[in-house]
Amino acid sequence: MEPESFYNLLQLPKAVEEELPQGQKKKYLPPTSRKDPRFEELQKVLMEWINTELLPEHIVVRSLEEDMFDGLILHHLFQKLAGIKLDVEEIALTAVTQRRKLEMVLEATNRSLQVEKQQAKWSVDTIFHKDLLATLHLLVALAEHFQPNLPLPADVQVEVITMESTKNGLKSEKSVEQLTKCSTEKDQPPKDVFDELFKLAPEKVNAVKEAIVTFVNQKMDRLGLSVQNLDTQFADGVILLLLIGQLEGFFLHLKEFYLTPSSPAEMLHNVTLALELLKDEGLLTYPISPEDIVNKDTKSTLRVLYSLFLKHKLKENVDRKPDGPPN
């Protein structure tokens, strides 16, 4: 046996033999798999996606392994994605009611995904017992079905150890589990322009900021407003909402947002509203957390503004283009 495989077996839960009845099998993620960078990236992307979807309901996921088992988050996530109201109890406090709720949510989910119960890589039992592999398979299936443009890392594979309890003791078998599709370069979602910019050409970030600030100020001039600092002036959502209104032709009543927000909660309300408007217009192709904007994350702020810049700057260029060839 290879030293690494032997180490992984030693790191499995001590109670494996006690909790695994004879004749049954169970999959375990060894430490090396859990620490795989692509495996960690997949969890991060899925968690940010869920938190963005459920932000209006003030639901926050901190661990995919620990937070999904009782059906509460899956219930709200499925309703938001599918636009279907499920007739299940909102709060399930006992293990029996939690499991019953989870079963009803998974039945509706499988119907929507058109997955037969026997073919699904998840089950009530595995999700309820916090099986991270099964939970990830379920969330990836939901993301691919309802939000195919979500930039999931492609070809994520992890080594899995399957333990089987036999009359002669425990038997182990090593295999590889495929979590996301293996895509060709052209099938993969486009790389985020700002990840590439900050990584490969950080010296050009200021030039991009200046171009976007100039564009914003041209649009906000009619309101008597101007932006001097892109990093800070969009954190409360006010200028962002007014800019969206100007560019997209929205009229926002003052009752819908806080014109002079005085707390982080009011700022978060404004930014969340702005992102929902952009999402409804199909302008956001990358999951963005409202908290990142409020916390003055430059990359997230640039992503939002660039989505508007790209649409309306290109439109201006097309509108100005002469109809015939130049003389």
PDB file of N, CA and C in Angstrom, residues 150-208:
ATOM      1  N   LEU A 150     -23.068  29.777 -13.948  1.00  0.00           N
ATOM      2  CA  LEU A 150     -22.262  29.873 -12.734  1.00  0.00           C
ATOM      3  C   LEU A 150     -20.886  29.265 -13.006  1.00  0.00           C
ATOM      4  N   PRO A 151     -19.816  30.016 -12.724  1.00  0.00           N
ATOM      5  CA  PRO A 151     -18.464  29.537 -13.076  1.00  0.00           C
ATOM      6  C   PRO A 151     -17.939  28.477 -12.118  1.00  0.00           C
ATOM      7  N   LEU A 152     -18.531  27.293 -12.184  1.00  0.00           N
ATOM      8  CA  LEU A 152     -18.020  26.183 -11.377  1.00  0.00           C
ATOM      9  C   LEU A 152     -16.674  25.725 -11.938  1.00  0.00           C
ATOM     10  N   PRO A 153     -15.711  25.415 -11.075  1.00  0.00           N
ATOM     11  CA  PRO A 153     -14.450  24.872 -11.589  1.00  0.00           C
ATOM     12  C   PRO A 153     -14.702  23.551 -12.298  1.00  0.00           C
ATOM     13  N   ALA A 154     -14.135  23.425 -13.492  1.00  0.00           N
ATOM     14  CA  ALA A 154     -14.390  22.232 -14.308  1.00  0.00           C
ATOM     15  C   ALA A 154     -13.523  21.064 -13.858  1.00  0.00           C
ATOM     16  N   ASP A 155     -14.014  19.851 -14.119  1.00  0.00           N
ATOM     17  CA  ASP A 155     -13.260  18.614 -13.923  1.00  0.00           C
ATOM     18  C   ASP A 155     -12.722  18.471 -12.497  1.00  0.00           C
ATOM     19  N   VAL A 156     -13.578  18.726 -11.507  1.00  0.00           N
ATOM     20  CA  VAL A 156     -13.166  18.530 -10.110  1.00  0.00           C
ATOM     21  C   VAL A 156     -13.337  17.053  -9.764  1.00  0.00           C
ATOM     22  N   GLN A 157     -12.236  16.434  -9.373  1.00  0.00           N
ATOM     23  CA  GLN A 157     -12.234  15.021  -8.982  1.00  0.00           C
ATOM     24  C   GLN A 157     -11.606  14.900  -7.596  1.00  0.00           C
ATOM     25  N   VAL A 158     -12.110  13.966  -6.820  1.00  0.00           N
ATOM     26  CA  VAL A 158     -11.511  13.720  -5.506  1.00  0.00           C
ATOM     27  C   VAL A 158     -11.365  12.219  -5.291  1.00  0.00           C
ATOM     28  N   GLU A 159     -10.321  11.875  -4.571  1.00  0.00           N
ATOM     29  CA  GLU A 159     -10.132  10.477  -4.199  1.00  0.00           C
ATOM     30  C   GLU A 159     -11.044  10.146  -3.026  1.00  0.00           C
ATOM     31  N   VAL A 160     -11.721   9.024  -3.131  1.00  0.00           N
ATOM     32  CA  VAL A 160     -12.674   8.592  -2.106  1.00  0.00           C
ATOM     33  C   VAL A 160     -12.285   7.200  -1.629  1.00  0.00           C
ATOM     34  N   ILE A 161     -12.447   6.970  -0.333  1.00  0.00           N
ATOM     35  CA  ILE A 161     -12.222   5.630   0.217  1.00  0.00           C
ATOM     36  C   ILE A 161     -13.569   5.044   0.614  1.00  0.00           C
ATOM     37  N   THR A 162     -13.915   3.911   0.007  1.00  0.00           N
ATOM     38  CA  THR A 162     -15.158   3.218   0.340  1.00  0.00           C
ATOM     39  C   THR A 162     -14.848   2.113   1.335  1.00  0.00           C
ATOM     40  N   MET A 163     -15.484   2.180   2.489  1.00  0.00           N
ATOM     41  CA  MET A 163     -15.298   1.166   3.527  1.00  0.00           C
ATOM     42  C   MET A 163     -16.485   0.211   3.513  1.00  0.00           C
ATOM     43  N   GLU A 164     -16.205  -1.072   3.588  1.00  0.00           N
ATOM     44  CA  GLU A 164     -17.256  -2.085   3.631  1.00  0.00           C
ATOM     45  C   GLU A 164     -17.033  -2.961   4.854  1.00  0.00           C
ATOM     46  N   SER A 165     -18.108  -3.166   5.594  1.00  0.00           N
ATOM     47  CA  SER A 165     -18.031  -4.026   6.770  1.00  0.00           C
ATOM     48  C   SER A 165     -18.371  -5.458   6.367  1.00  0.00           C
ATOM     49  N   THR A 166     -17.396  -6.361   6.497  1.00  0.00           N
ATOM     50  CA  THR A 166     -17.601  -7.768   6.159  1.00  0.00           C
ATOM     51  C   THR A 166     -17.467  -8.622   7.417  1.00  0.00           C
ATOM     52  N   LYS A 167     -17.766  -9.904   7.291  1.00  0.00           N
ATOM     53  CA  LYS A 167     -17.654 -10.795   8.453  1.00  0.00           C
ATOM     54  C   LYS A 167     -16.207 -10.944   8.907  1.00  0.00           C
ATOM     55  N   ASN A 168     -15.267 -10.603   8.008  1.00  0.00           N
ATOM     56  CA  ASN A 168     -13.849 -10.687   8.352  1.00  0.00           C
ATOM     57  C   ASN A 168     -13.276  -9.346   8.797  1.00  0.00           C
ATOM     58  N   GLY A 169     -14.154  -8.338   8.924  1.00  0.00           N
ATOM     59  CA  GLY A 169     -13.685  -7.010   9.330  1.00  0.00           C
ATOM     60  C   GLY A 169     -13.935  -5.978   8.236  1.00  0.00           C
ATOM     61  N   LEU A 170     -13.251  -4.856   8.355  1.00  0.00           N
ATOM     62  CA  LEU A 170     -13.432  -3.767   7.389  1.00  0.00           C
ATOM     63  C   LEU A 170     -12.592  -3.986   6.136  1.00  0.00           C
ATOM     64  N   LYS A 171     -13.208  -3.694   4.998  1.00  0.00           N
ATOM     65  CA  LYS A 171     -12.522  -3.777   3.709  1.00  0.00           C
ATOM     66  C   LYS A 171     -12.554  -2.395   3.074  1.00  0.00           C
ATOM     67  N   SER A 172     -11.433  -1.943   2.555  1.00  0.00           N
ATOM     68  CA  SER A 172     -11.367  -0.604   1.965  1.00  0.00           C
ATOM     69  C   SER A 172     -11.068  -0.680   0.477  1.00  0.00           C
ATOM     70  N   GLU A 173     -11.613   0.298  -0.251  1.00  0.00           N
ATOM     71  CA  GLU A 173     -11.385   0.382  -1.697  1.00  0.00           C
ATOM     72  C   GLU A 173     -11.253   1.846  -2.085  1.00  0.00           C
ATOM     73  N   LYS A 174     -10.248   2.143  -2.867  1.00  0.00           N
ATOM     74  CA  LYS A 174      -9.985   3.525  -3.276  1.00  0.00           C
ATOM     75  C   LYS A 174     -10.542   3.767  -4.673  1.00  0.00           C
ATOM     76  N   SER A 175     -11.196   4.926  -4.873  1.00  0.00           N
ATOM     77  CA  SER A 175     -11.736   5.280  -6.185  1.00  0.00           C
ATOM     78  C   SER A 175     -11.700   6.797  -6.351  1.00  0.00           C
ATOM     79  N   VAL A 176     -12.044   7.245  -7.556  1.00  0.00           N
ATOM     80  CA  VAL A 176     -12.073   8.683  -7.849  1.00  0.00           C
ATOM     81  C   VAL A 176     -13.502   9.099  -8.150  1.00  0.00           C
ATOM     82  N   GLU A 177     -13.967  10.146  -7.491  1.00  0.00           N
ATOM     83  CA  GLU A 177     -15.333  10.646  -7.661  1.00  0.00           C
ATOM     84  C   GLU A 177     -15.300  11.921  -8.507  1.00  0.00           C
ATOM     85  N   GLN A 178     -16.082  11.945  -9.562  1.00  0.00           N
ATOM     86  CA  GLN A 178     -16.170  13.115 -10.447  1.00  0.00           C
ATOM     87  C   GLN A 178     -17.295  14.015  -9.953  1.00  0.00           C
ATOM     88  N   LEU A 179     -16.963  15.272  -9.621  1.00  0.00           N
ATOM     89  CA  LEU A 179     -17.953  16.200  -9.078  1.00  0.00           C
ATOM     90  C   LEU A 179     -18.467  17.193 -10.113  1.00  0.00           C
ATOM     91  N   THR A 180     -17.597  17.672 -10.982  1.00  0.00           N
ATOM     92  CA  THR A 180     -18.045  18.580 -12.040  1.00  0.00           C
ATOM     93  C   THR A 180     -17.582  18.050 -13.385  1.00  0.00           C
ATOM     94  N   LYS A 181     -18.247  18.507 -14.433  1.00  0.00           N
ATOM     95  CA  LYS A 181     -17.992  17.988 -15.770  1.00  0.00           C
ATOM     96  C   LYS A 181     -16.603  18.341 -16.257  1.00  0.00           C
ATOM     97  N   CYS A 182     -16.070  17.450 -17.066  1.00  0.00           N
ATOM     98  CA  CYS A 182     -14.803  17.710 -17.744  1.00  0.00           C
ATOM     99  C   CYS A 182     -15.136  18.450 -19.029  1.00  0.00           C
ATOM    100  N   SER A 183     -14.749  19.738 -19.092  1.00  0.00           N
ATOM    101  CA  SER A 183     -15.127  20.575 -20.236  1.00  0.00           C
ATOM    102  C   SER A 183     -13.921  20.900 -21.090  1.00  0.00           C
ATOM    103  N   THR A 184     -14.179  21.097 -22.376  1.00  0.00           N
ATOM    104  CA  THR A 184     -13.144  21.621 -23.244  1.00  0.00           C
ATOM    105  C   THR A 184     -13.032  23.116 -23.005  1.00  0.00           C
ATOM    106  N   GLU A 185     -11.991  23.706 -23.486  1.00  0.00           N
ATOM    107  CA  GLU A 185     -11.746  25.137 -23.238  1.00  0.00           C
ATOM    108  C   GLU A 185     -12.897  25.995 -23.715  1.00  0.00           C
ATOM    109  N   LYS A 186     -13.474  25.655 -24.884  1.00  0.00           N
ATOM    110  CA  LYS A 186     -14.548  26.510 -25.417  1.00  0.00           C
ATOM    111  C   LYS A 186     -15.866  26.310 -24.681  1.00  0.00           C
ATOM    112  N   ASP A 187     -16.007  25.145 -23.999  1.00  0.00           N
ATOM    113  CA  ASP A 187     -17.237  24.894 -23.254  1.00  0.00           C
ATOM    114  C   ASP A 187     -17.227  25.520 -21.878  1.00  0.00           C
ATOM    115  N   GLN A 188     -16.035  25.877 -21.382  1.00  0.00           N
ATOM    116  CA  GLN A 188     -15.945  26.436 -20.050  1.00  0.00           C
ATOM    117  C   GLN A 188     -16.494  27.854 -20.031  1.00  0.00           C
ATOM    118  N   PRO A 189     -17.074  28.273 -18.889  1.00  0.00           N
ATOM    119  CA  PRO A 189     -17.541  29.651 -18.804  1.00  0.00           C
ATOM    120  C   PRO A 189     -16.370  30.606 -18.951  1.00  0.00           C
ATOM    121  N   PRO A 190     -16.600  31.790 -19.505  1.00  0.00           N
ATOM    122  CA  PRO A 190     -15.502  32.727 -19.683  1.00  0.00           C
ATOM    123  C   PRO A 190     -14.851  33.089 -18.362  1.00  0.00           C
ATOM    124  N   LYS A 191     -13.539  33.232 -18.389  1.00  0.00           N
ATOM    125  CA  LYS A 191     -12.829  33.614 -17.173  1.00  0.00           C
ATOM    126  C   LYS A 191     -13.234  35.028 -16.772  1.00  0.00           C
ATOM    127  N   ASP A 192     -13.309  35.241 -15.493  1.00  0.00           N
ATOM    128  CA  ASP A 192     -13.671  36.559 -15.006  1.00  0.00           C
ATOM    129  C   ASP A 192     -12.573  37.545 -15.364  1.00  0.00           C
ATOM    130  N   VAL A 193     -12.962  38.618 -16.042  1.00  0.00           N
ATOM    131  CA  VAL A 193     -11.981  39.567 -16.556  1.00  0.00           C
ATOM    132  C   VAL A 193     -11.178  40.221 -15.441  1.00  0.00           C
ATOM    133  N   PHE A 194     -11.794  40.423 -14.274  1.00  0.00           N
ATOM    134  CA  PHE A 194     -11.082  41.114 -13.204  1.00  0.00           C
ATOM    135  C   PHE A 194     -10.172  40.193 -12.406  1.00  0.00           C
ATOM    136  N   ASP A 195     -10.494  38.908 -12.323  1.00  0.00           N
ATOM    137  CA  ASP A 195      -9.539  37.968 -11.749  1.00  0.00           C
ATOM    138  C   ASP A 195      -8.265  37.966 -12.581  1.00  0.00           C
ATOM    139  N   GLU A 196      -8.463  37.929 -13.920  1.00  0.00           N
ATOM    140  CA  GLU A 196      -7.306  37.935 -14.817  1.00  0.00           C
ATOM    141  C   GLU A 196      -6.545  39.256 -14.734  1.00  0.00           C
ATOM    142  N   LEU A 197      -7.272  40.363 -14.672  1.00  0.00           N
ATOM    143  CA  LEU A 197      -6.636  41.682 -14.632  1.00  0.00           C
ATOM    144  C   LEU A 197      -5.787  41.856 -13.378  1.00  0.00           C
ATOM    145  N   PHE A 198      -6.368  41.536 -12.218  1.00  0.00           N
ATOM    146  CA  PHE A 198      -5.644  41.703 -10.959  1.00  0.00           C
ATOM    147  C   PHE A 198      -4.456  40.749 -10.866  1.00  0.00           C
ATOM    148  N   LYS A 199      -4.588  39.586 -11.513  1.00  0.00           N
ATOM    149  CA  LYS A 199      -3.529  38.585 -11.432  1.00  0.00           C
ATOM    150  C   LYS A 199      -2.405  38.852 -12.425  1.00  0.00           C
ATOM    151  N   LEU A 200      -2.772  39.181 -13.671  1.00  0.00           N
ATOM    152  CA  LEU A 200      -1.778  39.259 -14.742  1.00  0.00           C
ATOM    153  C   LEU A 200      -1.315  40.678 -15.065  1.00  0.00           C
ATOM    154  N   ALA A 201      -2.173  41.664 -14.789  1.00  0.00           N
ATOM    155  CA  ALA A 201      -1.802  43.038 -15.157  1.00  0.00           C
ATOM    156  C   ALA A 201      -2.275  44.036 -14.096  1.00  0.00           C
ATOM    157  N   PRO A 202      -1.800  43.892 -12.855  1.00  0.00           N
ATOM    158  CA  PRO A 202      -2.261  44.783 -11.785  1.00  0.00           C
ATOM    159  C   PRO A 202      -1.945  46.250 -12.043  1.00  0.00           C
ATOM    160  N   GLU A 203      -0.928  46.482 -12.860  1.00  0.00           N
ATOM    161  CA  GLU A 203      -0.554  47.874 -13.150  1.00  0.00           C
ATOM    162  C   GLU A 203      -1.601  48.584 -14.007  1.00  0.00           C
ATOM    163  N   LYS A 204      -2.505  47.807 -14.627  1.00  0.00           N
ATOM    164  CA  LYS A 204      -3.534  48.409 -15.483  1.00  0.00           C
ATOM    165  C   LYS A 204      -4.855  48.667 -14.753  1.00  0.00           C
ATOM    166  N   VAL A 205      -4.929  48.255 -13.486  1.00  0.00           N
ATOM    167  CA  VAL A 205      -6.175  48.396 -12.737  1.00  0.00           C
ATOM    168  C   VAL A 205      -6.591  49.856 -12.633  1.00  0.00           C
ATOM    169  N   ASN A 206      -5.639  50.744 -12.338  1.00  0.00           N
ATOM    170  CA  ASN A 206      -5.975  52.166 -12.187  1.00  0.00           C
ATOM    171  C   ASN A 206      -6.505  52.769 -13.484  1.00  0.00           C
ATOM    172  N   ALA A 207      -5.945  52.327 -14.611  1.00  0.00           N
ATOM    173  CA  ALA A 207      -6.419  52.840 -15.902  1.00  0.00           C
ATOM    174  C   ALA A 207      -7.868  52.411 -16.153  1.00  0.00           C
ATOM    175  N   VAL A 208      -8.195  51.174 -15.768  1.00  0.00           N
ATOM    176  CA  VAL A 208      -9.566  50.694 -15.915  1.00  0.00           C
ATOM    177  C   VAL A 208     -10.491  51.491 -15.002  1.00  0.00           C
TER     178      VAL A 208
END
